[in-house]
Every structure is written in C-alpha cells, then in structure tokens.
Amino acid sequence: MVQKYQSPVRVYKYSFELVMEAYERRFPTCDMIPVFVGSDILEDTESDDGSQHVVERRCKLNIEAPYLLKKIAGVDLVYFIQKNTLDRKNRSLKIEAFNESFDTRLVVHEVCNYFVHPENASWTCFDQSASLEVKSFFGFEGVVEKIAVKQYSANIAKGKEIIEYFIEELKNEGITSLPVWTPKEITQSQGKVEGGNEATVERDAEDSKANISDEASSSQTIVTARRPSKTRQLSGDKSAGSSVVGGGQPGIPAIRCDSFSEDDDKYRLDADYIQRYLGDLSPLEESQLIQLRTWVAHLQKGKMPSDAILLRFLRAREFNIEKAREMLSQSLTWRKKFQLDKILSEYEAPEVIKNYFPGCWHNWDKDGRPLFVLRLGVMDVKGLMKTVGEEGLLRLTLHICEEGLRLTEEATVQSGYPITTWTLLLDLEGLNMRHLWTPGIKTLLRIIEIVEANYPETMGRVLIIRAPRVFPILWTIVGAFIDERTCLKFVFYGEGPGDFPDSIPEDYIPSFLGGKCKTEIPEGGLVPKTCYMPEEQFLKHLTLSEESIYKCVNLSRGQVHELVIQNDDLGSVITWDFDVLLSKNVHGVCFSIFRTTNSLPAMVPSPTGALQVKPNCPPISENTEHKSVIEKAWKEGHDFFRVESSTVCHDGESVQGSHVTNQTGFYIMQWKFFDPNPTSGHHIMDSLTVPKAKVMYYFEVLKSADYRGSMTSLQSQKSCLSSLSSASKANGSTVEGSSDKSCLSAGLSTCPSR
C-alpha cells in the first residue's frame, strides 16, 4: 500500500531570496537535523544568464531504527538523491528527492516547493508532498513503514524551525535583505531573450524590485497560498466567480477559490489558518485533512463543507481517509436528499415545541463552547411524539445540530482560538419510567444513529445532573447505541450548582439549578391531549418497523391476561409499558406481578419473547370465574409472591415500570379486568354490549450482564452515581423487597388520564 503525504502551505514572512540563503546553510550537513549526517554534490550546473541553477546531491542519513533491523539490512547509513532546481527569475525552488538505498525494496519520493506568496511579494511559501511504498523488506515491511512515517513526521515538524533559525543567524550577521535576481548584462551578439529585448528584461527586474520593496502589513491574515502560476483569491476577497471553501461565517476567514479542474490536486491550506481555526494537528493529520479536502473539492464542484466539518469526519474515523471519505460521502448525499442546507432559514418550530420542549441554547461553558440545556426530566416525550410525530422530533434535533455548527463557528471568531464542539447540560430531575415509553426510546435510538452518522465529533461534553435511580435502566437501553468516544465525554454531577464549577461559569448557571441566570426554556409539562394528532395518523408516523412492537388484548368482565417469564438470570431487569383504553361503565384494569417456583401449565412462546398463557375467552356471564395460572389452592406468601403491588389503571393511562429480579423462577405479569362490585346486578344492556378493556402492552427483559455493564460504564466516569447499582435494590422496596414500585408509581402519578 502506498502511503501519501501532502502538507499545508507554510508561510515565511521573509523574502524569497533571504529564505533561499537560509536554506543553503543546511548543507553539507546540519546539526539541527540529527539524521542528516552529510551530503556530496554530484552535479552543479547554471544557465548562461544565471536564472537557472541545478544542484544534485547524495545525502547520507542515519535513520533511527532497531539494531536488529540494521544488522539484517547490513547498512548503517541510508542514501538519498536530492535534486534542487532554483529558478531565480520566477523566484521558485523545486526539490525532488528519492531513495538510492534499497530502491528495489521500497520507493520514497518527495517533492518540495518554495515560491513567492501570490498576494505579498515579500513573503515566501513552502509546500511538500511525499509517497512511500514498501514492497518487501526481509519480513519487516510493517516496521519499516512505521519507522519511515515517524521519522518523516519529525523532520516535517522541524522544517520551519530550521529555516527560522538560519534567518535569525543571518540577521545576527547583519543580513536582513537580499536583492532580487537580475539578468546578467547581455551583449548585442546575444540578441533577444525570451521573445523580448533588453528593455523588457530591465523592466521585469524593476517590477520585481518594486514588489519586494512594498511593505505588507504584518497583521494580514493568510488563509491559503498558491504558486504564482495558479493564484487563488484569499481571505476577505469577495470577487465574483469565487466560492467559499472554508469558514463560511462572517468574521471567519474563508478559503475562496475559483473554478477548478479535475487535474488540480493542489488545494492547500495555510498552516497559520489551521492553527488559528482548526487547532493543533500533527503533520500527518494536516496531510489527511488536505487529501480529504481535495477529494471533496473534485466531488462537489461547488459549495464545500467547511474544513472544521471535514476534520470532524476524520476524527470520527481516527484519521483513516478511506473510512472518513465513505462516511462523508453518505452524509453529503443524506444532506442533499433532506435539504439540510436550508433548515436554518426555513425551519419554523411548531407551537407545541415552543411551549412544551424544555430545551434551548444558553450562553457558553468555561471553555467557550456553546451550551445547550435540556430538562429531560420534565419533557413529555409521548405527548410531543403524539403531537409532532417522530419526524417532527427528528427535524427539531437536526435544527439544533445545525445551530450548534453555526454557534461553534461564531465562538471561534469571538474567542480567538478554535472551538469545534458544543456542550449539552442534561437535567434529569423528574426522570421516571414514563420516559421509557418504548416508541419514544426507539425514536431516540433512531435520532442518535442519524446524528452520529452526520454530525460526528460535535459534542464536546455531556454534563448530566440530578440523575435519579431509574437512569441506569435508561442507560442500559440507550448506552449501547452511543459511540464509545461520545460515551467518554459524559460527566455526572450532583444536586446543586456548586457541583460543576469547572464546567459552567457561575454567572451562566441556570436559575432552576440555583444559579443567577434565567433561561428561555419553557416549563415543559404534559402536552394537552387535545393537541394530539389522530391515532391513525400517529401510527403512520411510526416508521420504526413494519409492524407494531405493541401487542393488544381485549378483556371482558372476569378475564385475565398473563405473561409468564421464566427467569434464570439473577439480577435481570423486567421492564413494561402499556396503555389502557376502557369502554363505557368499565372501572379499570388491575395490573400485578407475581413470582412462583411451582410448576405451571403448558404454555406457548409469545411473539415478544416471553411465555404466554393460551387465552381463555369463552362467553362470560356475570358469575363466571376467570382462570389464571395461579391455582386457587395456592397460598400467597407460600406458593407464590406478589413482587409488585397491584395497581388499578384507568382509561387513557399510560404505565411504565421496571423490576430488578432477585430470585429465579417464574414471573407472572397479569392484567385483570377490574370490577369493584363483582356480585352486584348489571344493567340489561350489558348483555347486548359487553364492557371491554383494551390493553396495548410491550415488555422487555434486560440481561443482568448488560445492566451491570451499564452501571460499570457509568461509574467509570466522574460520577455521583457510584452507588446506583445497589440503590436500585436498596431503595426499591416492594411487597417482596426487590422491585421498582416507586418507578411504577411515578409512571402513574405523572400520567393522569391524558
């Protein structure tokens, strides 16, 4: 495999002639480059008029390599051939180098260029490219490749420092400027030169001198630079026909370019621009950014993503260009399909979002990152979904992400240093089992998947505060779908504003956390049921699966519906979510959970993964007794145990809950038609219209290993949740002593018939 390197353009704020004088002082050897132990001139030629000077050298390098490798190779020094072509007239130097040693086993080729800055004739630009191909090397191909890349990276980082050192040395010798080359005196017999006469040559020389004498402002911002043959418009220039390549926001120097051709593979970034707007990058990371940028430039043929965005995709794929390119290509296609470039200007939040979505942008954290605050604990996920649908919540999330990109660019300008990520403050006070409503969880997972695929490396930190004990269950479900790099950015805090002084300036701590700063966050709360879209329309919005994840059962007077879970996994977590719809004159449905170790009647597998008792639904009369797997002769507390207190659920209620198992055996989830007066007489109309209760339910069993793994990942962060695992048991007293009764109660109390 061929390894390629492409540098950004580096700018020396000195004349070309002075830089060339400093460059020549590197030969025949240079103490600042330890691996460079000497060089011999093989060829030295100059044109008649002195404008072209070609020097070819054999350079000796003492490469840092393991002793064993040098022993096997049989050499101590490695030889390279370097050919320097100096064009004094056009003020450029081209350097080509290739390996002489082991040229049949590996191929190293490097090209460097010094040239005059296209907009400031008193400055000099430098760029370089290189390639490495290791064909075979005594079975040490991988080692040789790593050594070569490491050595080359070190030399690149040292390059500018060496030139600066020798320029300082020249200054100490009193040399601060050198004249521009002028052609030697040409006799009459030499005739015309290059299609012109002596006057033309003299005029060219005078123009060059004039360019050098012009003083450029030292504060000028350089964004990119090109050789004079292909000059590009630079920062601040808004001439017609140019398009923004980098930046893209007022105050951010944009890399502007005119139209380009397929063979133009030299789109370069200036090193000072990278440092100012993108941050510290290694030489290889700079190269990979430039290579990705070149590929995108050829692909897009127009507006391009900013350099900060390209860098995010590279970081998300650990600077693997092929993987980053594939990820970026899919994202660009997705953005085009859904018109994401227009969302900031065209998106208008629905009224229900404005009134009930408890989140907004709120100043900055201590590192200058834009801060988004979300009070998830008071957010009515189900109400919002039943009002705007899954796509409505997705559109809202994408708008927030696009705002985040814009705000980070603005923060970069205001702060004076690169800011490429934003911070999320997540307040979980009030979080309970109603937030585990399964369609809401599925929607959340889909949104996470979309955001991570198209907005990688945009989250700097996630500050989680006031997490209740139900949070580990949510984390068990959701955490597995969050990228590992993102998980490392989660930081957990305690109850008050004093718990995170290192993250948010005191003046910006929200008032609902005890701070002084007010926010524009709506109070949230339950979305009125009158705002809901029709049920048929809502079901169409659920694009998560072709068939509903919920199962329905109808209960008449005296009937029960049971799910039986055979549990051999101590510490597993049973979670449930169900809605109750009642016809007229029906009082409710009683929900209970029992446990038994007794043998049970024959059962058939449930589509949802549990064992479901065959339904017993004959016509029911007033005195008919219902059947259950719990036999009449069994005694509670001896043959079976009630692990969740029975709860009567009324029309329109949505119930979510969980139970952490501490025993093996059979767990029975039971829904029972509730009749407070089973012996009283019933109206004659009951024989014509049988009262019915409809239950739409979903349940899931979380493995104990997943639950414990989730807790371990939480506790590995800076966390106030170190005792959550035990708290989920110690604080969860139930009838049997180990359930989530309070979670169930919270789910009911916060969801009155809506």
mmCIF file of N, CA and C in Angstrom, residues 6 8 19 92 151 227 289 322 404 433 444 446 476 514-515 527 682:
data_model
loop_
_atom_site.group_PDB
_atom_site.id
_atom_site.type_symbol
_atom_site.label_atom_id
_atom_site.label_comp_id
_atom_site.label_asym_id
_atom_site.label_seq_id
_atom_site.Cartn_x
_atom_site.Cartn_y
_atom_site.Cartn_z
ATOM 1 N N GLN A 6 0.659 15.068 2.113
ATOM 2 C CA GLN A 6 0.541 16.390 1.490
ATOM 3 C C GLN A 6 0.495 17.435 2.595
ATOM 4 N N PRO A 8 0.203 21.300 4.347
ATOM 5 C CA PRO A 8 -0.431 22.602 4.086
ATOM 6 C C PRO A 8 0.631 23.568 3.586
ATOM 7 N N VAL A 19 15.096 33.606 2.290
ATOM 8 C CA VAL A 19 14.794 32.224 2.640
ATOM 9 C C VAL A 19 15.735 31.263 1.919
ATOM 10 N N SER A 92 11.433 30.708 -7.573
ATOM 11 C CA SER A 92 10.902 29.444 -7.068
ATOM 12 C C SER A 92 12.022 28.419 -6.974
ATOM 13 N N GLN A 151 9.790 9.026 11.314
ATOM 14 C CA GLN A 151 10.952 9.869 11.039
ATOM 15 C C GLN A 151 10.582 11.057 10.158
ATOM 16 N N ARG A 227 1.199 28.825 -5.750
ATOM 17 C CA ARG A 227 2.274 29.293 -6.605
ATOM 18 C C ARG A 227 1.720 30.312 -7.587
ATOM 19 N N LEU A 289 -6.173 15.796 6.208
ATOM 20 C CA LEU A 289 -7.216 16.813 6.010
ATOM 21 C C LEU A 289 -7.153 17.367 4.594
ATOM 22 N N GLU A 322 -9.948 6.654 3.919
ATOM 23 C CA GLU A 322 -10.954 5.898 3.181
ATOM 24 C C GLU A 322 -12.265 5.802 3.959
ATOM 25 N N GLY A 404 -25.877 24.407 16.318
ATOM 26 C CA GLY A 404 -24.637 24.150 17.033
ATOM 27 C C GLY A 404 -23.417 24.390 16.165
ATOM 28 N N MET A 433 -40.158 6.244 34.865
ATOM 29 C CA MET A 433 -40.398 5.192 33.891
ATOM 30 C C MET A 433 -41.267 5.615 32.720
ATOM 31 N N LEU A 444 -35.662 7.788 19.932
ATOM 32 C CA LEU A 444 -34.395 8.314 20.425
ATOM 33 C C LEU A 444 -33.218 7.579 19.812
ATOM 34 N N ARG A 446 -33.124 6.010 16.969
ATOM 35 C CA ARG A 446 -33.006 6.375 15.549
ATOM 36 C C ARG A 446 -32.349 7.744 15.397
ATOM 37 N N THR A 476 -28.892 1.580 30.191
ATOM 38 C CA THR A 476 -28.690 0.215 29.705
ATOM 39 C C THR A 476 -29.265 0.054 28.305
ATOM 40 N N GLY A 514 -30.365 26.720 40.791
ATOM 41 C CA GLY A 514 -29.889 27.520 41.907
ATOM 42 C C GLY A 514 -28.951 28.633 41.514
ATOM 43 N N GLY A 515 -28.756 28.819 40.189
ATOM 44 C CA GLY A 515 -27.881 29.883 39.721
ATOM 45 C C GLY A 515 -28.598 31.207 39.583
ATOM 46 N N VAL A 527 -48.203 17.614 27.526
ATOM 47 C CA VAL A 527 -48.850 18.199 26.355
ATOM 48 C C VAL A 527 -50.338 17.863 26.414
ATOM 49 N N HIS A 682 -76.265 -6.177 37.034
ATOM 50 C CA HIS A 682 -75.823 -5.363 35.910
ATOM 51 C C HIS A 682 -77.023 -5.023 35.043
#
